[in-house]
Amino acid sequence: MSAAALRTYLTAARDLIPFASGPSAHAESLRGVIIANLFFEDSTRTRLSFSLAAKRLGADTIDLTGAGSSASKGETLRDTARNIEAMGVDAIVVRTKASGGAALVADSVGCPVINAGDGKHEHPTQGLLDVLTFAEAKGRLDTFDLSGLSLAIVGDIISSRVARSAIAALTTLGCRVICVGPPTMAPKGLTCLGCEVEHDFDRILRDVDGVMMLRIQFERHGESPAPAAPAPSGLTGSLREFRAFHALTQARARLLKPGAVIMHPGPVNRGLELDHAVADSGASVILRQVSRGVAVRMAVFKALVRAG
Ligand code: CP
């Protein structure tokens, strides 16, 4: 997406912030519209904030999750989407485990399709809300020009659709993005996305205007069944090493520049990539990211979905 297109969405989302938390003049914008939320992978924030954004605009939503759908009987994603469109919905929001799943759905139906996260590929509305939150914290809401600012994205970058969308949006708007992690999670090849790569978190801590921590995405590491996130007290081997070198601990947070913000797309594995006290500190904008997600998704619906 071009800088101009990003700014159009971000400006619309910024202007909707006051209306994202209560009834407003926008409550009739999408009256009569029905939006289908298809979530074939677990979600708390994205699924509920798309639903809430739709309701704030007067639209109705219907929900389908992987568990309980006819996908278990062998129905393809393409057929599922075409059947739901045939019922007369006005737009489809879709999250898939497979990279490219949203594009497949978009190629299969005629109504607007919004990607709510496809595998390791992209999470576009997360990228928009991350930029909106960072720009707000840095006083750049007027132009969304992020030049002169830098953000470190830290952790399991290689598995992260959040990182890919954030890197695309942030660098397009002029921000310096440094991906930080062990070589297995932040390989040098990521520089092809327009970011820098650094393996030593401590080397860049004092320089950046913000840090976005990422969860280790155990479910995308190819093990079957995917292991659950371990209890912080029981970390061993490579996880213990990850925490030692790449977690944002209280000690590391104390070294950040004054005014640097701490971000995380959620869900947070407290005590692994992020200390409890850091997640809940004054520098944390994690819950503001969630709030801004509603405004972003309202802006996306208003841009893409037509009532009547
Ligand atoms: N940030 C995010 O996508 O969170 P959920 O998986 O809970 O939707």
CSV table of C-alpha atoms and ligand atoms in Angstrom, one decimal:
chain,number,residue,atom,x,y,z
A,1,MET,CA,0.0,0.0,0.0
A,2,SER,CA,1.3,3.5,-0.9
A,3,ALA,CA,2.0,6.1,1.7
A,4,ALA,CA,-0.9,8.1,0.4
A,5,ALA,CA,-3.3,5.2,0.8
A,6,LEU,CA,-2.0,4.4,4.3
A,7,ARG,CA,-2.5,8.0,5.3
A,8,THR,CA,-6.1,7.9,4.0
A,9,TYR,CA,-6.9,4.9,6.3
A,10,LEU,CA,-4.9,6.3,9.2
A,11,THR,CA,-6.5,9.8,9.0
A,12,ALA,CA,-10.0,8.2,8.9
A,13,ALA,CA,-9.2,6.0,11.9
A,14,ARG,CA,-7.7,8.9,13.8
A,15,ASP,CA,-11.0,10.9,13.3
A,16,LEU,CA,-13.0,7.9,14.4
A,17,ILE,CA,-11.1,7.5,17.7
A,18,PRO,CA,-13.7,9.5,19.7
A,19,PHE,CA,-16.5,7.4,18.3
A,20,ALA,CA,-14.9,4.0,18.8
A,21,SER,CA,-15.9,3.7,22.4
A,22,GLY,CA,-19.6,4.7,22.4
A,23,PRO,CA,-22.7,5.6,20.3
A,24,SER,CA,-22.1,8.3,17.8
A,25,ALA,CA,-23.2,10.0,14.6
A,26,HIS,CA,-21.7,7.1,12.7
A,27,ALA,CA,-24.1,4.6,14.3
A,28,GLU,CA,-26.3,4.5,11.2
A,29,SER,CA,-23.5,4.4,8.6
A,30,LEU,CA,-23.8,0.7,7.9
A,31,ARG,CA,-27.4,0.1,9.0
A,32,GLY,CA,-28.8,-2.9,7.2
A,33,VAL,CA,-25.3,-4.3,6.4
A,34,ILE,CA,-24.4,-7.9,7.4
A,35,ILE,CA,-20.7,-8.7,7.9
A,36,ALA,CA,-19.5,-12.4,8.2
A,37,ASN,CA,-16.6,-13.0,10.5
A,38,LEU,CA,-14.9,-16.2,9.5
A,39,PHE,CA,-12.2,-17.1,12.0
A,40,PHE,CA,-10.5,-20.4,11.3
A,41,GLU,CA,-7.8,-19.7,13.9
A,42,ASP,CA,-8.2,-18.5,17.5
A,43,SER,CA,-8.5,-14.8,18.2
A,44,THR,CA,-9.5,-12.5,21.1
A,45,ARG,CA,-8.7,-9.0,20.0
A,46,THR,CA,-9.1,-9.1,16.2
A,47,ARG,CA,-12.4,-11.0,16.2
A,48,LEU,CA,-14.1,-9.0,18.9
A,49,SER,CA,-12.9,-5.6,17.6
A,50,PHE,CA,-14.1,-6.3,14.1
A,51,SER,CA,-17.5,-7.2,15.6
A,52,LEU,CA,-17.5,-4.1,17.8
A,53,ALA,CA,-16.4,-1.9,14.9
A,54,ALA,CA,-19.3,-3.2,12.8
A,55,LYS,CA,-21.8,-2.7,15.6
A,56,ARG,CA,-20.5,0.9,16.2
A,57,LEU,CA,-21.4,1.6,12.6
A,58,GLY,CA,-24.9,0.0,12.9
A,59,ALA,CA,-24.0,-3.2,11.0
A,60,ASP,CA,-25.0,-6.7,12.0
A,61,THR,CA,-22.4,-9.5,12.2
A,62,ILE,CA,-22.6,-13.3,11.9
A,63,ASP,CA,-19.8,-15.5,13.1
A,64,LEU,CA,-18.2,-18.8,12.0
A,65,THR,CA,-15.2,-20.3,13.7
A,66,GLY,CA,-13.2,-23.4,12.6
A,67,ALA,CA,-14.6,-25.5,15.5
A,68,GLY,CA,-18.2,-26.4,14.6
A,69,SER,CA,-18.0,-25.4,10.9
A,70,SER,CA,-18.3,-27.9,8.1
A,71,ALA,CA,-14.6,-27.5,7.4
A,72,SER,CA,-14.3,-30.6,9.6
A,73,LYS,CA,-16.3,-32.5,7.0
A,74,GLY,CA,-13.9,-31.6,4.2
A,75,GLU,CA,-15.4,-28.4,2.8
A,76,THR,CA,-12.8,-26.2,1.3
A,77,LEU,CA,-12.2,-22.6,2.3
A,78,ARG,CA,-13.3,-21.5,-1.2
A,79,ASP,CA,-16.6,-23.4,-1.0
A,80,THR,CA,-17.2,-22.2,2.6
A,81,ALA,CA,-16.7,-18.5,1.5
A,82,ARG,CA,-18.9,-18.9,-1.6
A,83,ASN,CA,-21.7,-20.5,0.4
A,84,ILE,CA,-21.6,-17.7,3.0
A,85,GLU,CA,-21.7,-15.1,0.2
A,86,ALA,CA,-24.7,-16.9,-1.3
A,87,MET,CA,-26.6,-16.2,1.9
A,88,GLY,CA,-26.4,-12.5,1.1
A,89,VAL,CA,-23.7,-11.1,3.3
A,90,ASP,CA,-22.2,-7.7,2.4
A,91,ALA,CA,-18.5,-8.3,3.4
A,92,ILE,CA,-16.4,-11.1,4.8
A,93,VAL,CA,-13.7,-10.8,7.5
A,94,VAL,CA,-11.4,-13.8,7.4
A,95,ARG,CA,-8.6,-15.3,9.5
A,96,THR,CA,-6.9,-18.4,8.2
A,97,LYS,CA,-4.0,-20.6,9.4
A,98,ALA,CA,-2.7,-20.6,5.8
A,99,SER,CA,-0.7,-17.8,4.3
A,100,GLY,CA,-2.7,-16.6,1.3
A,101,GLY,CA,-6.0,-17.7,2.7
A,102,ALA,CA,-7.6,-14.2,2.5
A,103,ALA,CA,-6.5,-13.8,-1.1
A,104,LEU,CA,-8.0,-17.1,-1.9
A,105,VAL,CA,-11.3,-16.0,-0.4
A,106,ALA,CA,-11.2,-12.7,-2.2
A,107,ASP,CA,-10.6,-14.5,-5.5
A,108,SER,CA,-13.7,-16.7,-4.8
A,109,VAL,CA,-16.4,-14.1,-4.0
A,110,GLY,CA,-17.6,-10.8,-5.2
A,111,CYS,CA,-18.1,-9.0,-1.9
A,112,PRO,CA,-15.3,-7.1,0.0
A,113,VAL,CA,-13.0,-9.4,1.9
A,114,ILE,CA,-10.9,-8.1,4.8
A,115,ASN,CA,-7.8,-10.1,5.9
A,116,ALA,CA,-7.8,-10.6,9.7
A,117,GLY,CA,-4.5,-12.5,9.6
A,118,ASP,CA,-3.4,-15.2,7.1
A,119,GLY,CA,-0.8,-17.6,8.5
A,120,LYS,CA,2.7,-16.0,8.6
A,121,HIS,CA,1.9,-13.6,5.8
A,122,GLU,CA,0.0,-10.4,6.8
A,123,HIS,CA,-2.3,-8.9,9.4
A,124,PRO,CA,-3.1,-5.5,7.7
A,125,THR,CA,-5.5,-4.0,10.2
A,126,GLN,CA,-3.0,-4.9,13.0
A,127,GLY,CA,-0.3,-3.0,11.0
A,128,LEU,CA,-2.6,0.0,10.8
A,129,LEU,CA,-3.4,0.1,14.5
A,130,ASP,CA,0.2,-0.3,15.4
A,131,VAL,CA,1.1,2.7,13.2
A,132,LEU,CA,-1.8,4.7,14.6
A,133,THR,CA,-0.8,4.0,18.2
A,134,PHE,CA,2.9,4.7,17.6
A,135,ALA,CA,2.1,7.9,15.6
A,136,GLU,CA,-0.2,9.1,18.4
A,137,ALA,CA,2.4,8.4,21.1
A,138,LYS,CA,5.0,10.4,19.1
A,139,GLY,CA,2.8,13.3,18.2
A,140,ARG,CA,2.6,12.5,14.5
A,141,LEU,CA,-1.1,12.2,14.1
A,142,ASP,CA,-1.3,15.3,11.9
A,143,THR,CA,0.8,14.0,9.0
A,144,PHE,CA,1.7,10.4,9.9
A,145,ASP,CA,5.2,11.2,8.7
A,146,LEU,CA,7.4,8.9,10.9
A,147,SER,CA,10.7,10.1,9.5
A,148,GLY,CA,13.4,10.5,12.2
A,149,LEU,CA,11.7,7.8,14.4
A,150,SER,CA,12.8,4.2,15.0
A,151,LEU,CA,11.0,1.1,16.3
A,152,ALA,CA,12.6,-2.2,17.2
A,153,ILE,CA,10.4,-5.3,16.6
A,154,VAL,CA,11.7,-8.0,18.8
A,155,GLY,CA,11.2,-11.8,19.0
A,156,ASP,CA,9.9,-14.4,16.6
A,157,ILE,CA,9.8,-12.2,13.5
A,158,ILE,CA,10.1,-15.1,11.0
A,159,SER,CA,6.7,-16.5,12.1
A,160,SER,CA,5.0,-13.2,12.4
A,161,ARG,CA,2.4,-11.7,10.1
A,162,VAL,CA,2.1,-8.8,12.6
A,163,ALA,CA,5.8,-8.0,11.9
A,164,ARG,CA,5.4,-8.2,8.1
A,165,SER,CA,2.4,-5.8,8.1
A,166,ALA,CA,4.0,-3.4,10.6
A,167,ILE,CA,7.3,-3.3,8.7
A,168,ALA,CA,5.5,-2.5,5.4
A,169,ALA,CA,3.5,0.3,6.9
A,170,LEU,CA,6.1,1.8,9.2
A,171,THR,CA,8.9,1.9,6.6
A,172,THR,CA,6.5,3.3,3.9
A,173,LEU,CA,5.8,6.2,6.3
A,174,GLY,CA,9.5,6.8,6.9
A,175,CYS,CA,10.2,5.0,10.2
A,176,ARG,CA,13.5,3.1,10.7
A,177,VAL,CA,12.5,-0.5,11.7
A,178,ILE,CA,15.0,-2.8,13.4
A,179,CYS,CA,14.1,-6.5,13.6
A,180,VAL,CA,15.8,-8.0,16.7
A,181,GLY,CA,16.1,-11.7,17.6
A,182,PRO,CA,18.3,-14.8,17.5
A,183,PRO,CA,19.3,-15.7,13.9
A,184,THR,CA,16.6,-18.5,13.8
A,185,MET,CA,13.9,-15.9,14.5
A,186,ALA,CA,15.4,-12.8,12.9
A,187,PRO,CA,17.5,-14.0,9.9
A,188,LYS,CA,19.4,-11.5,7.9
A,189,GLY,CA,17.2,-12.2,4.9
A,190,LEU,CA,14.5,-10.1,6.5
A,191,THR,CA,16.3,-7.0,5.2
A,192,CYS,CA,14.6,-7.6,1.9
A,193,LEU,CA,11.4,-6.2,3.6
A,194,GLY,CA,13.1,-2.8,4.1
A,195,CYS,CA,14.1,-3.2,7.7
A,196,GLU,CA,17.4,-3.7,9.5
A,197,VAL,CA,18.3,-6.9,11.4
A,198,GLU,CA,20.1,-7.0,14.7
A,199,HIS,CA,20.8,-10.0,16.9
A,200,ASP,CA,22.0,-8.0,20.0
A,201,PHE,CA,19.0,-6.4,21.7
A,202,ASP,CA,21.2,-4.6,24.2
A,203,ARG,CA,23.1,-2.8,21.5
A,204,ILE,CA,20.0,-0.9,20.2
A,205,LEU,CA,18.0,-0.5,23.4
A,206,ARG,CA,19.1,3.0,24.2
A,207,ASP,CA,18.5,4.3,20.6
A,208,VAL,CA,15.0,3.4,19.7
A,209,ASP,CA,11.7,5.4,20.1
A,210,GLY,CA,9.7,2.3,20.7
A,211,VAL,CA,9.9,-1.5,21.2
A,212,MET,CA,7.3,-3.9,19.8
A,213,MET,CA,7.7,-7.3,21.5
A,214,LEU,CA,6.4,-10.4,19.8
A,215,ARG,CA,5.2,-13.7,21.3
A,216,ILE,CA,7.1,-16.8,20.3
A,217,GLN,CA,4.5,-18.4,17.9
A,218,PHE,CA,4.9,-22.1,18.9
A,219,GLU,CA,1.9,-23.0,16.8
A,220,ARG,CA,3.8,-22.0,13.6
A,221,HIS,CA,7.0,-24.0,14.3
A,222,GLY,CA,5.8,-27.1,12.5
A,223,GLU,CA,5.4,-29.3,15.5
A,224,SER,CA,2.3,-31.4,15.7
A,225,PRO,CA,0.5,-31.0,18.0
A,226,ALA,CA,1.8,-27.4,18.6
A,227,PRO,CA,3.3,-27.1,22.1
A,228,ALA,CA,1.6,-24.8,24.6
A,229,ALA,CA,3.5,-21.7,25.8
A,230,PRO,CA,5.6,-22.9,28.8
A,231,ALA,CA,5.3,-21.6,32.3
A,232,PRO,CA,7.9,-18.9,32.9
A,233,SER,CA,9.2,-20.8,36.0
A,234,GLY,CA,9.9,-23.8,33.9
A,235,LEU,CA,12.0,-22.3,31.0
A,236,THR,CA,14.7,-24.6,29.7
A,237,GLY,CA,17.2,-24.7,26.8
A,238,SER,CA,16.6,-22.4,23.9
A,239,LEU,CA,13.6,-20.6,25.7
A,240,ARG,CA,15.8,-19.8,28.7
A,241,GLU,CA,18.4,-18.4,26.3
A,242,PHE,CA,15.7,-16.4,24.4
A,243,ARG,CA,14.6,-14.9,27.7
A,244,ALA,CA,18.2,-14.1,28.7
A,245,PHE,CA,19.0,-12.3,25.5
A,246,HIS,CA,15.8,-11.1,23.9
A,247,ALA,CA,13.1,-10.6,26.6
A,248,LEU,CA,12.1,-7.1,27.6
A,249,THR,CA,12.9,-7.4,31.3
A,250,GLN,CA,12.6,-4.7,33.9
A,251,ALA,CA,16.4,-4.3,33.7
A,252,ARG,CA,16.3,-3.7,29.9
A,253,ALA,CA,13.2,-1.4,30.1
A,254,ARG,CA,15.1,0.9,32.5
A,255,LEU,CA,17.7,1.4,29.7
A,256,LEU,CA,15.2,2.6,27.1
A,257,LYS,CA,15.2,6.3,26.0
A,258,PRO,CA,12.8,8.5,28.0
A,259,GLY,CA,9.6,8.6,26.1
A,260,ALA,CA,10.2,5.3,24.3
A,261,VAL,CA,6.9,3.2,24.1
A,262,ILE,CA,6.4,-0.5,24.7
A,263,MET,CA,4.1,-2.2,22.3
A,264,HIS,CA,2.8,-5.8,21.8
A,265,PRO,CA,0.1,-7.1,19.5
A,266,GLY,CA,-1.0,-9.7,22.1
A,267,PRO,CA,-1.5,-12.2,23.3
A,268,VAL,CA,1.4,-11.6,25.7
A,269,ASN,CA,3.2,-14.5,27.3
A,270,ARG,CA,4.1,-12.7,30.5
A,271,GLY,CA,7.4,-13.7,32.0
A,272,LEU,CA,8.7,-15.0,28.7
A,273,GLU,CA,9.1,-12.1,26.1
A,274,LEU,CA,7.9,-9.4,28.5
A,275,ASP,CA,8.0,-8.9,32.3
A,276,HIS,CA,4.7,-8.4,34.1
A,277,ALA,CA,5.8,-5.0,35.4
A,278,VAL,CA,7.0,-3.8,32.0
A,279,ALA,CA,3.7,-4.9,30.3
A,280,ASP,CA,1.8,-2.8,32.9
A,281,SER,CA,4.2,0.1,33.1
A,282,GLY,CA,3.5,3.7,32.1
A,283,ALA,CA,5.5,3.3,29.0
A,284,SER,CA,3.3,0.4,27.8
A,285,VAL,CA,0.7,1.3,25.1
A,286,ILE,CA,-0.5,-2.3,24.7
A,287,LEU,CA,-4.1,-1.6,25.7
A,288,ARG,CA,-4.2,1.5,23.7
A,289,GLN,CA,-3.2,-0.6,20.6
A,290,VAL,CA,-6.3,-2.7,21.3
A,291,SER,CA,-8.5,0.4,21.7
A,292,ARG,CA,-7.2,1.9,18.4
A,293,GLY,CA,-8.0,-1.4,16.7
A,294,VAL,CA,-11.7,-0.6,16.9
A,295,ALA,CA,-11.2,2.8,15.2
A,296,VAL,CA,-9.0,1.3,12.5
A,297,ARG,CA,-11.6,-1.5,11.8
A,298,MET,CA,-14.4,1.1,11.7
A,299,ALA,CA,-12.3,3.1,9.1
A,300,VAL,CA,-11.7,0.0,7.0
A,301,PHE,CA,-15.4,-0.9,7.0
A,302,LYS,CA,-16.4,2.6,6.1
A,303,ALA,CA,-13.9,2.6,3.2
A,304,LEU,CA,-14.8,-0.8,1.8
A,305,VAL,CA,-18.4,-1.6,2.6
A,306,ARG,CA,-21.4,0.1,1.2
A,307,ALA,CA,-24.9,0.2,2.9
A,308,GLY,CA,-27.9,-0.5,0.7
B,1,CP,N1,-3.2,-9.2,17.8
B,1,CP,C1,-4.0,-10.2,17.5
B,1,CP,O1,-4.2,-10.6,16.3
B,1,CP,O2,-4.6,-10.8,18.5
B,1,CP,P1,-5.7,-12.0,18.4
B,1,CP,O3,-5.0,-13.2,17.9
B,1,CP,O4,-6.2,-12.2,19.8
B,1,CP,O5,-6.8,-11.5,17.5
